[in-house]
Amino acid sequence: MKTAKLLSTLAFLFTIVAISQPRLNQKREQVKALKIAYITDELKLTPEEATKFWPLFNAYEEKQKSFRKERIRSFMDQSGTSNIDKMTEKEAASILNDIENSEEDAYQNRKKFVASLKPILPATKILKLKKAEEGFNKKLLKQFRDKTGKE
């Protein structure tokens, strides 16, 4: 009896995970498509600029994503949210150092990305890119707040 309950519970959990994963990936792809459209519209990229810009932008985004994951993983692996008060000053300093190093790596990645854009885009479009990224994030956050506020 216990085994049957356990197996049915595990099957249920696996089903939920299997169903939710494609939806999550689908949502990520939708957001990515919206971001591409938003940035393309804001920058008014020519076909030639777009051909050179998007591979660089996608590589930059992937690397930034890996830095974010690294920061989160480092912090969560080493600290856990309930263990912060229990850790030594040396442990906390080590985690803080890891986070700072990851943030520095992300900053250097941004600098390299901007430098790689300079031969492709005029400076005005590079500035518009920064503004477009911030604008898209604000718009996305507003839509999320509006959606969760209504539910």
PDB file of C-alpha atoms in Angstrom:
ATOM      1  CA  MET A   1       0.000   0.000   0.000  1.00  0.00           C
ATOM      2  CA  LYS A   2       2.767   2.443   0.967  1.00  0.00           C
ATOM      3  CA  THR A   3       4.709   1.564  -2.163  1.00  0.00           C
ATOM      4  CA  ALA A   4       1.695   2.189  -4.376  1.00  0.00           C
ATOM      5  CA  LYS A   5       1.121   5.588  -2.736  1.00  0.00           C
ATOM      6  CA  LEU A   6       4.761   6.482  -3.093  1.00  0.00           C
ATOM      7  CA  LEU A   7       4.841   5.434  -6.739  1.00  0.00           C
ATOM      8  CA  SER A   8       1.662   7.362  -7.561  1.00  0.00           C
ATOM      9  CA  THR A   9       3.002  10.457  -5.769  1.00  0.00           C
ATOM     10  CA  LEU A  10       6.314  10.219  -7.639  1.00  0.00           C
ATOM     11  CA  ALA A  11       4.509   9.715 -10.950  1.00  0.00           C
ATOM     12  CA  PHE A  12       2.384  12.779 -10.214  1.00  0.00           C
ATOM     13  CA  LEU A  13       5.437  14.899  -9.395  1.00  0.00           C
ATOM     14  CA  PHE A  14       7.298  13.758 -12.511  1.00  0.00           C
ATOM     15  CA  THR A  15       4.234  14.549 -14.609  1.00  0.00           C
ATOM     16  CA  ILE A  16       4.024  18.068 -13.176  1.00  0.00           C
ATOM     17  CA  VAL A  17       7.720  18.665 -13.820  1.00  0.00           C
ATOM     18  CA  ALA A  18       7.463  17.248 -17.341  1.00  0.00           C
ATOM     19  CA  ILE A  19       4.447  19.425 -18.136  1.00  0.00           C
ATOM     20  CA  SER A  20       5.791  22.630 -16.596  1.00  0.00           C
ATOM     21  CA  GLN A  21       9.252  22.462 -18.187  1.00  0.00           C
ATOM     22  CA  PRO A  22       8.087  22.947 -21.786  1.00  0.00           C
ATOM     23  CA  ARG A  23       5.813  25.802 -20.672  1.00  0.00           C
ATOM     24  CA  LEU A  24       8.697  27.503 -18.916  1.00  0.00           C
ATOM     25  CA  ASN A  25      10.921  27.080 -21.977  1.00  0.00           C
ATOM     26  CA  GLN A  26       8.092  28.328 -24.169  1.00  0.00           C
ATOM     27  CA  LYS A  27       7.677  31.427 -21.985  1.00  0.00           C
ATOM     28  CA  ARG A  28      11.427  32.088 -22.106  1.00  0.00           C
ATOM     29  CA  GLU A  29      11.373  31.830 -25.885  1.00  0.00           C
ATOM     30  CA  GLN A  30       8.400  34.213 -26.047  1.00  0.00           C
ATOM     31  CA  VAL A  31      10.198  36.750 -23.871  1.00  0.00           C
ATOM     32  CA  LYS A  32      13.338  36.390 -25.976  1.00  0.00           C
ATOM     33  CA  ALA A  33      11.343  36.967 -29.185  1.00  0.00           C
ATOM     34  CA  LEU A  34       9.660  40.027 -27.669  1.00  0.00           C
ATOM     35  CA  LYS A  35      13.038  41.376 -26.581  1.00  0.00           C
ATOM     36  CA  ILE A  36      14.490  40.900 -30.051  1.00  0.00           C
ATOM     37  CA  ALA A  37      11.544  42.694 -31.618  1.00  0.00           C
ATOM     38  CA  TYR A  38      11.694  45.499 -29.048  1.00  0.00           C
ATOM     39  CA  ILE A  39      15.431  46.086 -29.453  1.00  0.00           C
ATOM     40  CA  THR A  40      15.270  45.849 -33.242  1.00  0.00           C
ATOM     41  CA  ASP A  41      12.491  48.433 -33.288  1.00  0.00           C
ATOM     42  CA  GLU A  42      14.187  50.764 -30.817  1.00  0.00           C
ATOM     43  CA  LEU A  43      17.568  50.634 -32.576  1.00  0.00           C
ATOM     44  CA  LYS A  44      16.093  50.674 -36.079  1.00  0.00           C
ATOM     45  CA  LEU A  45      18.778  48.260 -37.213  1.00  0.00           C
ATOM     46  CA  THR A  46      19.499  47.982 -40.900  1.00  0.00           C
ATOM     47  CA  PRO A  47      19.612  44.417 -42.274  1.00  0.00           C
ATOM     48  CA  GLU A  48      23.415  44.637 -42.463  1.00  0.00           C
ATOM     49  CA  GLU A  49      23.664  45.868 -38.847  1.00  0.00           C
ATOM     50  CA  ALA A  50      21.235  43.214 -37.624  1.00  0.00           C
ATOM     51  CA  THR A  51      23.229  40.443 -39.300  1.00  0.00           C
ATOM     52  CA  LYS A  52      26.359  41.471 -37.418  1.00  0.00           C
ATOM     53  CA  PHE A  53      24.666  42.645 -34.205  1.00  0.00           C
ATOM     54  CA  TRP A  54      22.484  39.670 -33.172  1.00  0.00           C
ATOM     55  CA  PRO A  55      25.193  36.986 -32.980  1.00  0.00           C
ATOM     56  CA  LEU A  56      27.269  39.306 -30.768  1.00  0.00           C
ATOM     57  CA  PHE A  57      24.270  40.233 -28.631  1.00  0.00           C
ATOM     58  CA  ASN A  58      23.174  36.608 -28.183  1.00  0.00           C
ATOM     59  CA  ALA A  59      26.683  35.528 -27.159  1.00  0.00           C
ATOM     60  CA  TYR A  60      26.882  38.460 -24.746  1.00  0.00           C
ATOM     61  CA  GLU A  61      23.491  37.594 -23.215  1.00  0.00           C
ATOM     62  CA  GLU A  62      24.472  33.943 -22.744  1.00  0.00           C
ATOM     63  CA  LYS A  63      27.687  34.894 -20.991  1.00  0.00           C
ATOM     64  CA  GLN A  64      25.864  37.402 -18.742  1.00  0.00           C
ATOM     65  CA  LYS A  65      23.317  34.706 -17.903  1.00  0.00           C
ATOM     66  CA  SER A  66      26.112  32.347 -16.886  1.00  0.00           C
ATOM     67  CA  PHE A  67      27.614  35.048 -14.620  1.00  0.00           C
ATOM     68  CA  ARG A  68      24.201  35.569 -12.945  1.00  0.00           C
ATOM     69  CA  LYS A  69      23.820  31.831 -12.404  1.00  0.00           C
ATOM     70  CA  GLU A  70      27.361  31.643 -11.021  1.00  0.00           C
ATOM     71  CA  ARG A  71      26.653  34.442  -8.524  1.00  0.00           C
ATOM     72  CA  ILE A  72      23.427  32.865  -7.363  1.00  0.00           C
ATOM     73  CA  ARG A  73      24.910  29.387  -7.182  1.00  0.00           C
ATOM     74  CA  SER A  74      27.939  30.604  -5.253  1.00  0.00           C
ATOM     75  CA  PHE A  75      25.810  32.456  -2.762  1.00  0.00           C
ATOM     76  CA  MET A  76      23.218  29.716  -2.300  1.00  0.00           C
ATOM     77  CA  ASP A  77      25.707  26.842  -2.190  1.00  0.00           C
ATOM     78  CA  GLN A  78      27.906  28.487   0.365  1.00  0.00           C
ATOM     79  CA  SER A  79      25.402  30.237   2.543  1.00  0.00           C
ATOM     80  CA  GLY A  80      21.839  29.035   2.350  1.00  0.00           C
ATOM     81  CA  THR A  81      19.380  31.704   3.383  1.00  0.00           C
ATOM     82  CA  SER A  82      19.025  30.536   6.972  1.00  0.00           C
ATOM     83  CA  ASN A  83      22.756  30.048   7.584  1.00  0.00           C
ATOM     84  CA  ILE A  84      23.910  33.635   7.043  1.00  0.00           C
ATOM     85  CA  ASP A  85      23.594  34.467  10.724  1.00  0.00           C
ATOM     86  CA  LYS A  86      25.561  31.341  11.629  1.00  0.00           C
ATOM     87  CA  MET A  87      28.491  31.776   9.256  1.00  0.00           C
ATOM     88  CA  THR A  88      31.843  33.111  10.305  1.00  0.00           C
ATOM     89  CA  GLU A  89      33.128  36.466   9.139  1.00  0.00           C
ATOM     90  CA  LYS A  90      35.748  34.636   7.063  1.00  0.00           C
ATOM     91  CA  GLU A  91      33.067  32.547   5.287  1.00  0.00           C
ATOM     92  CA  ALA A  92      30.939  35.637   4.629  1.00  0.00           C
ATOM     93  CA  ALA A  93      33.959  37.524   3.285  1.00  0.00           C
ATOM     94  CA  SER A  94      34.762  34.618   0.951  1.00  0.00           C
ATOM     95  CA  ILE A  95      31.212  34.556  -0.449  1.00  0.00           C
ATOM     96  CA  LEU A  96      31.228  38.324  -0.831  1.00  0.00           C
ATOM     97  CA  ASN A  97      34.537  38.107  -2.689  1.00  0.00           C
ATOM     98  CA  ASP A  98      33.112  35.459  -5.052  1.00  0.00           C
ATOM     99  CA  ILE A  99      30.084  37.657  -5.758  1.00  0.00           C
ATOM    100  CA  GLU A 100      32.262  40.713  -6.391  1.00  0.00           C
ATOM    101  CA  ASN A 101      34.499  38.727  -8.757  1.00  0.00           C
ATOM    102  CA  SER A 102      31.477  37.500 -10.690  1.00  0.00           C
ATOM    103  CA  GLU A 103      30.083  41.039 -10.919  1.00  0.00           C
ATOM    104  CA  GLU A 104      33.474  42.273 -12.153  1.00  0.00           C
ATOM    105  CA  ASP A 105      33.512  39.516 -14.788  1.00  0.00           C
ATOM    106  CA  ALA A 106      30.025  40.571 -15.927  1.00  0.00           C
ATOM    107  CA  TYR A 107      31.153  44.200 -16.122  1.00  0.00           C
ATOM    108  CA  GLN A 108      34.236  43.254 -18.178  1.00  0.00           C
ATOM    109  CA  ASN A 109      32.007  41.185 -20.459  1.00  0.00           C
ATOM    110  CA  ARG A 110      29.792  44.243 -21.004  1.00  0.00           C
ATOM    111  CA  LYS A 111      32.846  46.379 -21.836  1.00  0.00           C
ATOM    112  CA  LYS A 112      34.066  43.805 -24.379  1.00  0.00           C
ATOM    113  CA  PHE A 113      30.595  43.608 -25.882  1.00  0.00           C
ATOM    114  CA  VAL A 114      30.364  47.383 -26.301  1.00  0.00           C
ATOM    115  CA  ALA A 115      33.858  47.451 -27.801  1.00  0.00           C
ATOM    116  CA  SER A 116      32.834  44.761 -30.286  1.00  0.00           C
ATOM    117  CA  LEU A 117      29.791  46.845 -31.288  1.00  0.00           C
ATOM    118  CA  LYS A 118      31.744  50.020 -32.053  1.00  0.00           C
ATOM    119  CA  PRO A 119      32.857  48.888 -35.544  1.00  0.00           C
ATOM    120  CA  ILE A 120      29.302  47.736 -36.335  1.00  0.00           C
ATOM    121  CA  LEU A 121      26.991  50.391 -34.884  1.00  0.00           C
ATOM    122  CA  PRO A 122      27.217  54.148 -34.421  1.00  0.00           C
ATOM    123  CA  ALA A 123      27.648  55.304 -30.819  1.00  0.00           C
ATOM    124  CA  THR A 124      24.089  56.640 -30.793  1.00  0.00           C
ATOM    125  CA  LYS A 125      22.695  53.163 -31.460  1.00  0.00           C
ATOM    126  CA  ILE A 126      24.886  51.645 -28.758  1.00  0.00           C
ATOM    127  CA  LEU A 127      23.441  54.179 -26.307  1.00  0.00           C
ATOM    128  CA  LYS A 128      19.954  53.369 -27.594  1.00  0.00           C
ATOM    129  CA  LEU A 129      20.692  49.699 -26.927  1.00  0.00           C
ATOM    130  CA  LYS A 130      21.349  50.403 -23.258  1.00  0.00           C
ATOM    131  CA  LYS A 131      18.150  52.423 -23.067  1.00  0.00           C
ATOM    132  CA  ALA A 132      16.205  49.730 -24.959  1.00  0.00           C
ATOM    133  CA  GLU A 133      17.419  46.969 -22.618  1.00  0.00           C
ATOM    134  CA  GLU A 134      16.347  48.975 -19.583  1.00  0.00           C
ATOM    135  CA  GLY A 135      13.050  49.916 -21.245  1.00  0.00           C
ATOM    136  CA  PHE A 136      12.290  46.304 -22.107  1.00  0.00           C
ATOM    137  CA  ASN A 137      13.054  45.137 -18.570  1.00  0.00           C
ATOM    138  CA  LYS A 138      10.780  47.848 -17.121  1.00  0.00           C
ATOM    139  CA  LYS A 139       8.018  46.940 -19.545  1.00  0.00           C
ATOM    140  CA  LEU A 140       8.354  43.239 -18.702  1.00  0.00           C
ATOM    141  CA  LEU A 141       8.309  43.944 -14.972  1.00  0.00           C
ATOM    142  CA  LYS A 142       5.237  46.171 -15.339  1.00  0.00           C
ATOM    143  CA  GLN A 143       3.393  43.460 -17.275  1.00  0.00           C
ATOM    144  CA  PHE A 144       4.319  40.918 -14.612  1.00  0.00           C
ATOM    145  CA  ARG A 145       3.095  43.209 -11.834  1.00  0.00           C
ATOM    146  CA  ASP A 146      -0.119  43.960 -13.694  1.00  0.00           C
ATOM    147  CA  LYS A 147      -0.738  40.268 -14.303  1.00  0.00           C
ATOM    148  CA  THR A 148      -0.010  39.140 -10.738  1.00  0.00           C
ATOM    149  CA  GLY A 149      -1.969  42.056  -9.290  1.00  0.00           C
ATOM    150  CA  LYS A 150      -5.110  40.993 -11.164  1.00  0.00           C
ATOM    151  CA  GLU A 151      -4.954  37.352 -10.114  1.00  0.00           C
TER     152      GLU A 151
END
